[in-house]
Short mmCIF file of C-alpha atoms and ligand atoms in Angstrom, two decimals:
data_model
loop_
_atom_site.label_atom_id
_atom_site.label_comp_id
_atom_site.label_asym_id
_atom_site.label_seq_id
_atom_site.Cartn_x
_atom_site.Cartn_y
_atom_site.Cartn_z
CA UNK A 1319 22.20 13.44 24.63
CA UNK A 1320 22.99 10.09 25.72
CA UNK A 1321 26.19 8.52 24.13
CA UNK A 1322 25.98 6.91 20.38
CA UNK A 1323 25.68 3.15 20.57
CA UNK A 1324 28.47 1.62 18.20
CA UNK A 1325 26.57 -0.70 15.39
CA UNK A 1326 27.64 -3.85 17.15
CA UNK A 1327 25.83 -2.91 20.44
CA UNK A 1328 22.72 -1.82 18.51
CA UNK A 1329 22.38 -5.22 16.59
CA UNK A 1330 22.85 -6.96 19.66
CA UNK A 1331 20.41 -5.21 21.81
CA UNK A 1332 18.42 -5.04 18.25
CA UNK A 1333 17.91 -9.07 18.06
CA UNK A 1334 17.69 -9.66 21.94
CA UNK A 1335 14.32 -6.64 22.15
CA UNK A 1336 13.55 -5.77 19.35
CA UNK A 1337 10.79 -7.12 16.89
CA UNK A 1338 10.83 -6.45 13.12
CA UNK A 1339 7.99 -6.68 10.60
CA UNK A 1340 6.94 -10.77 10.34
CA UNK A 1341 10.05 -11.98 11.72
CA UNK A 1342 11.20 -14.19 14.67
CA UNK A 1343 12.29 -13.30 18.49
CA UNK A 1344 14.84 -13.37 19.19
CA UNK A 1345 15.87 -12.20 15.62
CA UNK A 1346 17.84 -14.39 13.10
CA UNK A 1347 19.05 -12.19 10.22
CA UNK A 1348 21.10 -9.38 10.80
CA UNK A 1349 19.08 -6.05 9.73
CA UNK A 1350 21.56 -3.29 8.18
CA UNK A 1351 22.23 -0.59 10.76
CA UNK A 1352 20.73 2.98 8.66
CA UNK A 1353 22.74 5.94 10.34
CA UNK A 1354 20.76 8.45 7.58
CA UNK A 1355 18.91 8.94 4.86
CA UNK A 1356 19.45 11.52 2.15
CA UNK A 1357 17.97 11.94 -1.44
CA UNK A 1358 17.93 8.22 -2.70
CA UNK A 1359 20.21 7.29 -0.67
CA UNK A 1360 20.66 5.23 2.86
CA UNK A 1361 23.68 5.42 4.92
CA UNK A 1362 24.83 2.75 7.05
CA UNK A 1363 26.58 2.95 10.24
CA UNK A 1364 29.12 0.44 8.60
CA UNK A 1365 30.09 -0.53 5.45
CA UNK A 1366 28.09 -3.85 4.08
CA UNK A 1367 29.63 -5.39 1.29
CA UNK A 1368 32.15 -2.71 0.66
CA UNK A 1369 28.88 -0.59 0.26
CA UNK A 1370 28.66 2.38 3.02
CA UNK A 1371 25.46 4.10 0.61
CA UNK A 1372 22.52 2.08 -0.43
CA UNK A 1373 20.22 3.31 -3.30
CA UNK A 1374 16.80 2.97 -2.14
CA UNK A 1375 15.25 0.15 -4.40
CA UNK A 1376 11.80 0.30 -2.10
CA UNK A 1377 10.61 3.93 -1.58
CA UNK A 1378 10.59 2.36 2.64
CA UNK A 1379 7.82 0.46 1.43
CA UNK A 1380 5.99 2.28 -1.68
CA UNK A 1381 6.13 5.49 0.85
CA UNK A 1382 9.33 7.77 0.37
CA UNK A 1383 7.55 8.90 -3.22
CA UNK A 1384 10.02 11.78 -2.74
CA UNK A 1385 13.34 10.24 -1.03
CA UNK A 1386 14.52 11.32 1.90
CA UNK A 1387 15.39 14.08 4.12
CA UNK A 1388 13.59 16.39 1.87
CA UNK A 1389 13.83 20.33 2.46
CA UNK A 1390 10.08 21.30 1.93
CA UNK A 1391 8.93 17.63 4.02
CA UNK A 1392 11.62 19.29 6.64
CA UNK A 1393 11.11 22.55 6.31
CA UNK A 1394 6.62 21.76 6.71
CA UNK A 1395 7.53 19.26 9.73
CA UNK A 1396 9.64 21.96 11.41
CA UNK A 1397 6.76 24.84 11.08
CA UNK A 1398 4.09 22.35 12.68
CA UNK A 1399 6.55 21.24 15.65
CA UNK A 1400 6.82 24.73 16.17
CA UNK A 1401 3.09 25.33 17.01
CA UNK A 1402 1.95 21.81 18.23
CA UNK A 1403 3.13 18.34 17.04
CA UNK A 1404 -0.03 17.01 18.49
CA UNK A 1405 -2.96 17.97 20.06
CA UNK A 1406 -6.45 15.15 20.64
CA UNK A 1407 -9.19 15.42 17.83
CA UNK A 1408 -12.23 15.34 20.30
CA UNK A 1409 -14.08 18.11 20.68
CA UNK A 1410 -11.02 19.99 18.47
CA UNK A 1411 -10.09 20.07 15.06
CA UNK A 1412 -6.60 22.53 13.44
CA UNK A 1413 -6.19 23.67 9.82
CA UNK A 1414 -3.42 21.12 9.14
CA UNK A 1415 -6.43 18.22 9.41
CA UNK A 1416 -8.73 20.31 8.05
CA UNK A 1417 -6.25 21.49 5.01
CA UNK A 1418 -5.31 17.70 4.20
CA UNK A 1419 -9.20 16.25 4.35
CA UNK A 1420 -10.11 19.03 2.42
CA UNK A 1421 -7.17 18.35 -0.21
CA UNK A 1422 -7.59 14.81 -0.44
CA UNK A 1423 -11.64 15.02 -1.52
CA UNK A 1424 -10.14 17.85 -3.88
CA UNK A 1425 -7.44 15.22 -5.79
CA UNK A 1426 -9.64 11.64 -5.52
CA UNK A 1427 -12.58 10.70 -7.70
CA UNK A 1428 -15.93 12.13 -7.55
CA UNK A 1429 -17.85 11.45 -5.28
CA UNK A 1430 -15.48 10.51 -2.22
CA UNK A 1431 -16.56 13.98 0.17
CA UNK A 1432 -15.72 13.20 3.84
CA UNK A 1433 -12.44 11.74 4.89
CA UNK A 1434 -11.18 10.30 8.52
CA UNK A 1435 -7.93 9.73 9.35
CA UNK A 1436 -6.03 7.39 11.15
CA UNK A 1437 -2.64 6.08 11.95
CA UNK A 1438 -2.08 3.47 9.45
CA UNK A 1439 -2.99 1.43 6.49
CA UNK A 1440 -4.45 -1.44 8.41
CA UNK A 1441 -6.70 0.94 10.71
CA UNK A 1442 -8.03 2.51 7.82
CA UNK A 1443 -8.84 -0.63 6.36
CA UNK A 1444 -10.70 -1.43 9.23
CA UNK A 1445 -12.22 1.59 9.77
CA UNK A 1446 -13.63 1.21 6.07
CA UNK A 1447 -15.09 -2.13 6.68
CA UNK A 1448 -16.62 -0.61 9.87
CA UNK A 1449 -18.57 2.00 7.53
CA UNK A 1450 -19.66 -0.59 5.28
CA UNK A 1451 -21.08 -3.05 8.07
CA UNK A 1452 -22.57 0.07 10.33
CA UNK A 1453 -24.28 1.33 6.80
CA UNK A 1454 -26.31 -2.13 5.97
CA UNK A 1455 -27.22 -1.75 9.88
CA UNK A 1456 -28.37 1.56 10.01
CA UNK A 1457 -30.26 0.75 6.33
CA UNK A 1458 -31.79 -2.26 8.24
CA UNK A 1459 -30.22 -4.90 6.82
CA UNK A 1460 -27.65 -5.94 9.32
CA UNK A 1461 -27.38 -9.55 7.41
CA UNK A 1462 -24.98 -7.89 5.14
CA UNK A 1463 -21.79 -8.47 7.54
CA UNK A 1464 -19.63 -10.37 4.87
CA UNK A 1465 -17.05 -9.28 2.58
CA UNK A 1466 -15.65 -10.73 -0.77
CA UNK A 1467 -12.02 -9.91 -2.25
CA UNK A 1468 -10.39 -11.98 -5.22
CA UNK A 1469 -7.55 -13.75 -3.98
CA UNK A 1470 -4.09 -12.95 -4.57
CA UNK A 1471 -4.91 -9.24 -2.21
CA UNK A 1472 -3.17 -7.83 0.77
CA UNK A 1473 -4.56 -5.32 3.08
CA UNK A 1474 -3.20 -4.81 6.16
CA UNK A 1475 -2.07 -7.28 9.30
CA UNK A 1476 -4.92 -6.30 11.87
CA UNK A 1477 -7.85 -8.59 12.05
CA UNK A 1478 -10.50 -7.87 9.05
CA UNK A 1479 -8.08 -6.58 7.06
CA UNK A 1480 -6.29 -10.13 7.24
CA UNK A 1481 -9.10 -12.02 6.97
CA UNK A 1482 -9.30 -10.14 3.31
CA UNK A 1483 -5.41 -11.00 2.58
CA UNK A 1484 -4.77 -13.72 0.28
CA UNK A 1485 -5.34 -17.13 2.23
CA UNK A 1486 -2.39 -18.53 1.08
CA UNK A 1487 0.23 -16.53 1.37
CA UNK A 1488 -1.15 -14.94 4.35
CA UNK A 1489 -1.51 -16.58 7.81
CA UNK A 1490 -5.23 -17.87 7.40
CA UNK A 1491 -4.43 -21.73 8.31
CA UNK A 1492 -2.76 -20.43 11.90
CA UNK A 1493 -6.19 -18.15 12.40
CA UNK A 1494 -8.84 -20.69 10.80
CA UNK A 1495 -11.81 -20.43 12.94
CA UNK A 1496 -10.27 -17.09 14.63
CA UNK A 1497 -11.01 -14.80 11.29
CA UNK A 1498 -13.91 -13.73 10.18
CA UNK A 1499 -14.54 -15.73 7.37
CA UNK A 1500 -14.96 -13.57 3.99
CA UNK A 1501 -15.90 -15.15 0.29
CA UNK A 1502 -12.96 -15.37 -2.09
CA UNK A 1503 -13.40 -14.88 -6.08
CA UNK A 1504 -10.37 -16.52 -8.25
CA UNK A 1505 -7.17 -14.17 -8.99
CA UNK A 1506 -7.91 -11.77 -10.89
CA UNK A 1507 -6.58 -12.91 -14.69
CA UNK A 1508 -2.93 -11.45 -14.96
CA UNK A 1509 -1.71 -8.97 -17.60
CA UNK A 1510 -2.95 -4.78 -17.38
CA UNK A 1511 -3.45 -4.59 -21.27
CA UNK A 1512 -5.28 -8.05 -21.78
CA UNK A 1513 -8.13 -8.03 -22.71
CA UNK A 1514 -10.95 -9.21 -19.86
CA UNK A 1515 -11.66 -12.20 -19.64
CA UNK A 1516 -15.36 -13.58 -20.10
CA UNK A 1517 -15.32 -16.50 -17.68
CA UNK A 1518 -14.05 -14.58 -14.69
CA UNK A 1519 -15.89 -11.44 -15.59
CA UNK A 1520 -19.06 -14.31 -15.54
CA UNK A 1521 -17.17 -15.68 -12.21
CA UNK A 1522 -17.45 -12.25 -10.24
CA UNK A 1523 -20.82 -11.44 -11.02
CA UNK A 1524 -22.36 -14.79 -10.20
CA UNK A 1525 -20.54 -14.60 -6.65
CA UNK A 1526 -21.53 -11.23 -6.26
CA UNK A 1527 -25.28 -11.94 -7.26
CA UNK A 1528 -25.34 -14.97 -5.11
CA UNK A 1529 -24.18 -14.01 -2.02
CA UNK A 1530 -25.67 -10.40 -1.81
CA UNK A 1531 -27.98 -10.88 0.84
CA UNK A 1532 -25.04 -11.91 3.02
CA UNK A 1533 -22.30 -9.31 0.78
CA UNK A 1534 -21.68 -5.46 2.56
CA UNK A 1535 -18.69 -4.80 0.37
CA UNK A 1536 -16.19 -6.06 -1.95
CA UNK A 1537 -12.86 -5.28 -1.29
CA UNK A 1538 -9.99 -5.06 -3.38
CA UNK A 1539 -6.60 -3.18 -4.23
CA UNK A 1540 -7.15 -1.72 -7.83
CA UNK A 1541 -5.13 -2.72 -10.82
CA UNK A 1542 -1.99 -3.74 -8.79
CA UNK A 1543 -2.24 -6.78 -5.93
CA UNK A 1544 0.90 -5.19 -3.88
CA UNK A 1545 2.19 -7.42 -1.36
CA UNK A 1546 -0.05 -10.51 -1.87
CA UNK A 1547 2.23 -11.08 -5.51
CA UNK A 1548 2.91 -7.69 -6.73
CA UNK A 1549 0.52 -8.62 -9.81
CA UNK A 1550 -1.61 -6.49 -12.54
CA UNK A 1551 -4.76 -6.74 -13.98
CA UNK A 1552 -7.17 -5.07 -16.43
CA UNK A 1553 -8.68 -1.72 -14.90
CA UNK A 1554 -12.09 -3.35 -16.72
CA UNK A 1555 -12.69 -5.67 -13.99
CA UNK A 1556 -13.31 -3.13 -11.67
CA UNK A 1557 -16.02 -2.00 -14.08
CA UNK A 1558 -17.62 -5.20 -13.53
CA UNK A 1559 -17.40 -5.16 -9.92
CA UNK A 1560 -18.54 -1.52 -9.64
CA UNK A 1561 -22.03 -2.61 -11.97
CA UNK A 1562 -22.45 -5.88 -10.07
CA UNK A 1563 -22.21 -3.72 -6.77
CA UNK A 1564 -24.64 -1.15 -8.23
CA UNK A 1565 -26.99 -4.40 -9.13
CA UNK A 1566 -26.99 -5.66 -6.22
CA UNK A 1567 -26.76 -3.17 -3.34
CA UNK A 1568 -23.27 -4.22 -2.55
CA UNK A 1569 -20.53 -0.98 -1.19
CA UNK A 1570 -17.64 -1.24 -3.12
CA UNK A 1571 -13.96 -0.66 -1.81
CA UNK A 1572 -10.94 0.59 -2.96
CA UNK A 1573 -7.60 0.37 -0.90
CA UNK A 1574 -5.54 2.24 -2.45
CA UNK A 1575 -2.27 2.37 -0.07
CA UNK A 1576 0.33 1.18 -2.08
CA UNK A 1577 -1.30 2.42 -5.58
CA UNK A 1578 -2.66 5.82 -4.48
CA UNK A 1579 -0.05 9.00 -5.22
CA UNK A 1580 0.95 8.00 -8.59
CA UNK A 1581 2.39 4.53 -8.62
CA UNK A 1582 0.95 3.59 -11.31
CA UNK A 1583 1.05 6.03 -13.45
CA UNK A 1584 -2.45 7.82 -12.49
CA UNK A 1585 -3.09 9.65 -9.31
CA UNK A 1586 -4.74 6.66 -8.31
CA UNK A 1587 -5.26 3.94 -9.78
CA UNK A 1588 -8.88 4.09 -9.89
CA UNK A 1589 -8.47 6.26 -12.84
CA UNK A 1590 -7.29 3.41 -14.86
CA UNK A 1591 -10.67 2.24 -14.78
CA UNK A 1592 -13.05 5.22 -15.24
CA UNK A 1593 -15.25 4.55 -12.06
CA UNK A 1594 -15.18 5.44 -8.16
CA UNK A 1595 -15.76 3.30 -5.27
CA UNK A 1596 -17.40 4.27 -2.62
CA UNK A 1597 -14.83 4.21 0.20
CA UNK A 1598 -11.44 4.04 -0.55
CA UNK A 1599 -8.39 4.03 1.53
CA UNK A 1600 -4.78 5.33 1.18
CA UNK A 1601 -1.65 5.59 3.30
CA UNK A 1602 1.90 4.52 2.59
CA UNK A 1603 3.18 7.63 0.20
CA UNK A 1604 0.37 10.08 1.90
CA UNK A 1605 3.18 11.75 4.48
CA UNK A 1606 5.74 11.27 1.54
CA UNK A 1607 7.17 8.58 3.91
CA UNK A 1608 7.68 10.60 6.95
CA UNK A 1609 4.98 9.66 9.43
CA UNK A 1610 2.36 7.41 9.85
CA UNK A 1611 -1.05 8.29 8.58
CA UNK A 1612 -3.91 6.88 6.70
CA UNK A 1613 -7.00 8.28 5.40
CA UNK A 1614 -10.64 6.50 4.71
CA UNK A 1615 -12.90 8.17 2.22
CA UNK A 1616 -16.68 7.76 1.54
CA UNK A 1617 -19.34 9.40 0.04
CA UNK A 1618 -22.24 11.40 1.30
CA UNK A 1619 -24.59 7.87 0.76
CA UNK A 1620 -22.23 5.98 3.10
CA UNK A 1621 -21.94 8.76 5.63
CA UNK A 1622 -25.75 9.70 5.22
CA UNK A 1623 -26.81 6.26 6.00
CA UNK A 1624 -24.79 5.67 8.74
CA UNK A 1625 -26.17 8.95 10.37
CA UNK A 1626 -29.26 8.14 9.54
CA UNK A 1627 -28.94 4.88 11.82
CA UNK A 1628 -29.69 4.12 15.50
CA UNK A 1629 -26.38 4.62 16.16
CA UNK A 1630 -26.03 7.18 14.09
CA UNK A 1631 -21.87 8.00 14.86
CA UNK A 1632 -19.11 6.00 13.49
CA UNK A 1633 -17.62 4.64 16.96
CA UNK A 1634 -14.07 4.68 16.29
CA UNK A 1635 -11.52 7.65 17.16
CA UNK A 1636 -7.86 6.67 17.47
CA UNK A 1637 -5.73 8.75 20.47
CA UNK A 1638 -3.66 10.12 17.04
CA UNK A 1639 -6.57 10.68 14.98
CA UNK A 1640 -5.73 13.98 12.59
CA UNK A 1641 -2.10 13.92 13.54
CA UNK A 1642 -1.27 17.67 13.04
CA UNK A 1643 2.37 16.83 12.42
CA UNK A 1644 1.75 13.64 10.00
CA UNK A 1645 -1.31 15.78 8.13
CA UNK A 1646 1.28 18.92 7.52
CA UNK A 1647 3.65 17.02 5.91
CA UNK A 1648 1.03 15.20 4.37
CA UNK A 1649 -0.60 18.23 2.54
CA UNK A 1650 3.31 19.63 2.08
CA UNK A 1651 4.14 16.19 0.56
CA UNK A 1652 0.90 16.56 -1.96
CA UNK A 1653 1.48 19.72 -3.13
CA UNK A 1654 5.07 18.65 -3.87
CA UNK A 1655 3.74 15.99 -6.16
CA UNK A 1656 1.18 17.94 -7.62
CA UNK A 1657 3.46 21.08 -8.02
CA UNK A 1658 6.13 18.87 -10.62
CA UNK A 1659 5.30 17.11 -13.89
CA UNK A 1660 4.86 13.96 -11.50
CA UNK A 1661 3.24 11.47 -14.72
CA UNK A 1662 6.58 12.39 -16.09
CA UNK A 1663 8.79 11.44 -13.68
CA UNK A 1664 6.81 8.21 -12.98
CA UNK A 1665 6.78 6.92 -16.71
CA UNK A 1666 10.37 8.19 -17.02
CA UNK A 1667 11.22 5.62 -14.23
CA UNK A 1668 8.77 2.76 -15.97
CA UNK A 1669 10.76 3.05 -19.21
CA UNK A 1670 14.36 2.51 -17.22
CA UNK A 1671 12.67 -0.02 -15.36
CA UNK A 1672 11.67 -1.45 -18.48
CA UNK A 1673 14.92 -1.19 -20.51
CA UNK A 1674 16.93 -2.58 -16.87
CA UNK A 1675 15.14 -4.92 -16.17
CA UNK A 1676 14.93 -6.96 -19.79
CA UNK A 1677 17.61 -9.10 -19.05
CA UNK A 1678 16.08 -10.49 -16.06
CA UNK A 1679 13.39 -12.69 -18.60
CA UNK A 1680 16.87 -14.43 -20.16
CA UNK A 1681 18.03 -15.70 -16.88
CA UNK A 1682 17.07 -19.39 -15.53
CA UNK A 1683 15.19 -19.44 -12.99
CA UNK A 1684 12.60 -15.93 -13.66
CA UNK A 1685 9.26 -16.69 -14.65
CA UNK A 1686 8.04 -13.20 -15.60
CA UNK A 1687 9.09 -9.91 -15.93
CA UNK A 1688 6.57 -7.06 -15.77
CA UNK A 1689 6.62 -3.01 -15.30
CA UNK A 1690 3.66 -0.77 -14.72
CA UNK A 1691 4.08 3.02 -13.65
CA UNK A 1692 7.30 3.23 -11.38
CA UNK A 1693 7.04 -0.63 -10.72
CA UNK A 1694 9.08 -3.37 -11.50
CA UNK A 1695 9.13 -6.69 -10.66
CA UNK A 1696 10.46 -10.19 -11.27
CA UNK A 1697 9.11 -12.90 -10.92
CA UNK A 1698 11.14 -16.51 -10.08
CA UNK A 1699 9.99 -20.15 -10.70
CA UNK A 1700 11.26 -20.51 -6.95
CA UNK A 1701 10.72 -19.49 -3.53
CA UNK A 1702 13.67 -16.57 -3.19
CA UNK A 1703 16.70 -16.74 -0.88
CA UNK A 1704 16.36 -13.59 0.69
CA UNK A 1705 19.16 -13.47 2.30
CA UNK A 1706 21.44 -14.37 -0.88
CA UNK A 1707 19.18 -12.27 -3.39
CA UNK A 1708 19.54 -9.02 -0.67
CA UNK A 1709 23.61 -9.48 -0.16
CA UNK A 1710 23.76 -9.54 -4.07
CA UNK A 1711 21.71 -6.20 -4.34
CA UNK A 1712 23.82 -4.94 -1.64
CA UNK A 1713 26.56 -5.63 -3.39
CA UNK A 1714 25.32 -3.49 -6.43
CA UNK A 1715 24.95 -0.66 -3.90
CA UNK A 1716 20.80 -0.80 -3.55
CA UNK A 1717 18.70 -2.21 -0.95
CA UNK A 1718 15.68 -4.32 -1.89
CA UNK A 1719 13.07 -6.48 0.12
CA UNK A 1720 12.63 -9.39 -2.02
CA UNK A 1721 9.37 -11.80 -0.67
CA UNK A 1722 8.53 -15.00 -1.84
CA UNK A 1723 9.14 -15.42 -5.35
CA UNK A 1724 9.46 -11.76 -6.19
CA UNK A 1725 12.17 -9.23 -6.87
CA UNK A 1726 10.72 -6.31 -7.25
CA UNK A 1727 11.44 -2.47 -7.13
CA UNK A 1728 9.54 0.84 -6.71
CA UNK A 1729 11.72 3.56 -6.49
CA UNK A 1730 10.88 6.97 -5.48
CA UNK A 1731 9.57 9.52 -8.17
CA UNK A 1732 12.97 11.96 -8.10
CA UNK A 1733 15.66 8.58 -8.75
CA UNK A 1734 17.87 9.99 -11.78
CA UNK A 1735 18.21 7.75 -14.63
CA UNK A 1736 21.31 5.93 -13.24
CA UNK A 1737 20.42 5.26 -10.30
CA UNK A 1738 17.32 3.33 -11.76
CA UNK A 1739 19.93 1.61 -14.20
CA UNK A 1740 21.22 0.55 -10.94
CA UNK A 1741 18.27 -0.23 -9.12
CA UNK A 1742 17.96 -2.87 -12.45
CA UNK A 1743 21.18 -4.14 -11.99
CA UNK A 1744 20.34 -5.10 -8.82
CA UNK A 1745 17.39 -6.40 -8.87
CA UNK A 1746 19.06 -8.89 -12.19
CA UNK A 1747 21.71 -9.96 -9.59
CA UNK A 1748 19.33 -10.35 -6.71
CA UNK A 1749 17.23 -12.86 -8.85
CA UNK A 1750 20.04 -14.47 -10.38
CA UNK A 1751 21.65 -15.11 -6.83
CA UNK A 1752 18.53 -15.50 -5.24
C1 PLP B 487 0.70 -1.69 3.23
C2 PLP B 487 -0.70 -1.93 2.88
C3 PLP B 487 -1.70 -1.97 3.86
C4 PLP B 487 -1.41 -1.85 5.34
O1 PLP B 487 -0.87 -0.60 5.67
P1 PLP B 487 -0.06 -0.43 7.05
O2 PLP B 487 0.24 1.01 7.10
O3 PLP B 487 1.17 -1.30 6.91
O4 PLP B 487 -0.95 -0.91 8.14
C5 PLP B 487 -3.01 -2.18 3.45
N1 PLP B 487 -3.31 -2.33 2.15
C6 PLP B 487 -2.38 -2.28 1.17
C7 PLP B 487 -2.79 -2.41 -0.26
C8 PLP B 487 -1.04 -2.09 1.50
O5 PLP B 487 -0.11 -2.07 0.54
#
């Protein structure tokens, strides 16, 4: 074993190599140093702010559903590096990738039936926007090349995906004329319980209806926009979409990577609504949090009609495709969820997120507070100092990411009730500071 680097050397060698997620190089702020992770809990190298443990606030990113350093997740990672961590999906296939496929057209809506994995969010993203294109090909329409999203979305940082982001808060000004260009629809009107709204349900199916010649899919994250504003909306507008689709020979997608596995209080958030797409993606809490994987689901109609094309294969096949490692813990990490009162668990965390975070709407400065399944977030009339908003959650002993003008948390599933009074505490002195 090579000798530990102390914390200082690893922050220095950290800013002068090493790139973190949308930040500069060489670095600016200086990232915590995580020694472990146990539970809820991160451990730093050092204390920060006369804090040495950090309650997790962010799940890593809506993915640790089930915190960290779990026994079964350990104990299901162990058994697979035992036989193979990894062995190429061409030509083979193992009963960890066949187990998890299998699972996952078990536990989503009807009638998702054939599922390929990949190594992350984005690449299933694209992968699902390949099916869509390839099937209006192989049907003989190959016109049908454009996609439409409602703004205010975030799905990934590779290239469609991004083009599909929100265009303002994402990075389409820098890529204008680089992107494929993709129609936008307004926000979706905010608020889970209002009631829809006639204009905008008038405003998607006129876009929809006018651009179908040109429209393969519509795109969006259902009932909660994750990192393009953390916002919620009525499951009935994806009602609308899924008729207006029907109408007019449009695919409809569902990426589900930050909702899918419970967040919101349903398996995924589909459910809300009553109605299936016909691909949807997930990743983030698939592994639990431990590895990276991603999954893209269709049904027999996509899959048929792309086989029934001139090029009748889906050309894409990533070197980690069916990661026997990622997919064990991945089924492992399932039938943990499903194997607890999970709905329980989640709405137990919505009502302390609920009661904790109440205070936030008296202070100056927050523009909204709002809670759905294990998610809470605050919203500020102001762009956030993130570096004064973190050191003040820090300083309760919880790490959160705030972005823009949000403060938000999603904690994972097994957070005890004071630790999510704490999470709240936080997050109130991370958007009064910030
Ligand atoms: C995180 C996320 C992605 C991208 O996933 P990566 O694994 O980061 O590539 C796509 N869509 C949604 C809704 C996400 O939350």
């Amino acid at each position: 074993m090579p000798e530990a680097l102390s914390p200082a050397e690893l922050r220095s060698l950290d800013r002068a190599h090493v790139w973190h997620p949308y930040g500069p190089m060489p670095g600016r702020q200086e990232p915590l140093v995580v020694e472990s992770a146990s539970g809820v809990r991160l451990r730093l190298a050092e204390p920060a702010h006369g804090q040495l443990e950090l309650v997790d606030g962010m799940s890593s990113w809506w993915s640790a559903v089930h915190g960290y350093n779990h026994p079964v997740l350990n104990e299901a990672a162990r058994d697979q590096l035992g036989r193979m961590s990894h062995v190429m999906f061409g030509g083979l296939t193992h009963e960890p990738a066949v187990r998890l496929a299998t699972r996952l057209v078990e536990i989503t809506p009807e009638p998702l039936r054939h599922v390929f994995l990949s190594d992350s969010g984005s690449v299933s993203v694209e992968v699902a926007v390949k099916m869509c294109l390839q099937y209006w090909r192989s049907a003989g329409r190959p016109a049908k090349q454009r996609l439409l999203t409602w703004r205010g979305g975030y799905h990934g940082d590779t290239w469609q995906p991004m083009s599909v982001c929100d265009p303002e808060g994402g990075m389409h000004e820098l890529w204008s004329g680089v992107l494929p260009r993709q129609l936008f629809a307004d926000e979706p009107p905010a608020g889970f319980d209002a009631e829809p709204d006639a204009a905008y349900v008038r405003h998607l199916r006129e876009l929809i209806a006018e651009h179908a010649d040109r429209l393969a899919a519509v795109i969006v994250e259902p009932v909660v926009q994750g990192a393009g504003g953390m916002r919620f909306h009525s499951p009935a507008y994806l009602r609308v979409l899924r008729e207006a689709c029907d109408e007019h020979d449009v695919l409809l997608v569902f990426d589900e990577i930050a909702t899918g596995f419970g967040r919101t209080g349903k398996l995924f958030a589909a459910e809300h609504s009553g109605i299936s797409p016909d691909v949807m993606c997930v990743g983030k809490a698939l592994t639990g949090g431990y590895l990276t994987m991603a999954a893209t689901l269709c049904t027999s109609r996509v899959a048929e009609g792309i086989s029934r094309g001139e090029v009748p294969v889906l050309a894409h096949g990533p070197t980690f495709m069916g990661n026997p490692l990622a997919a064990a813990v991945a089924s492992a990490s399932i039938d943990l969820l499903l194997g607890q009162d999970w709905e329980r668990e989640v709405r137990r965390i919505g009502t302390g997120l609920r009661e904790g975070l109440a205070p936030a709407a008296e202070l100056p400065g927050v523009r909204d507070v709002r809670v759905l399944g294990a998610i809470g977030v605050v919203q500020l009339d102001h762009e956030v100092d993130m570096a004064a908003a973190t050191r003040a959650a820090v300083r309760e002993g919880v790490w959160l990411r705030p972005f823009r003008d949000l403060v938000y948390t999603m904690p994972p599933y097994v957070t005890g009730d004071e630790d999510v009074a704490r999470i709240c505490r936080a997050v109130c002195a991370a958007a009064r500071e910030g």
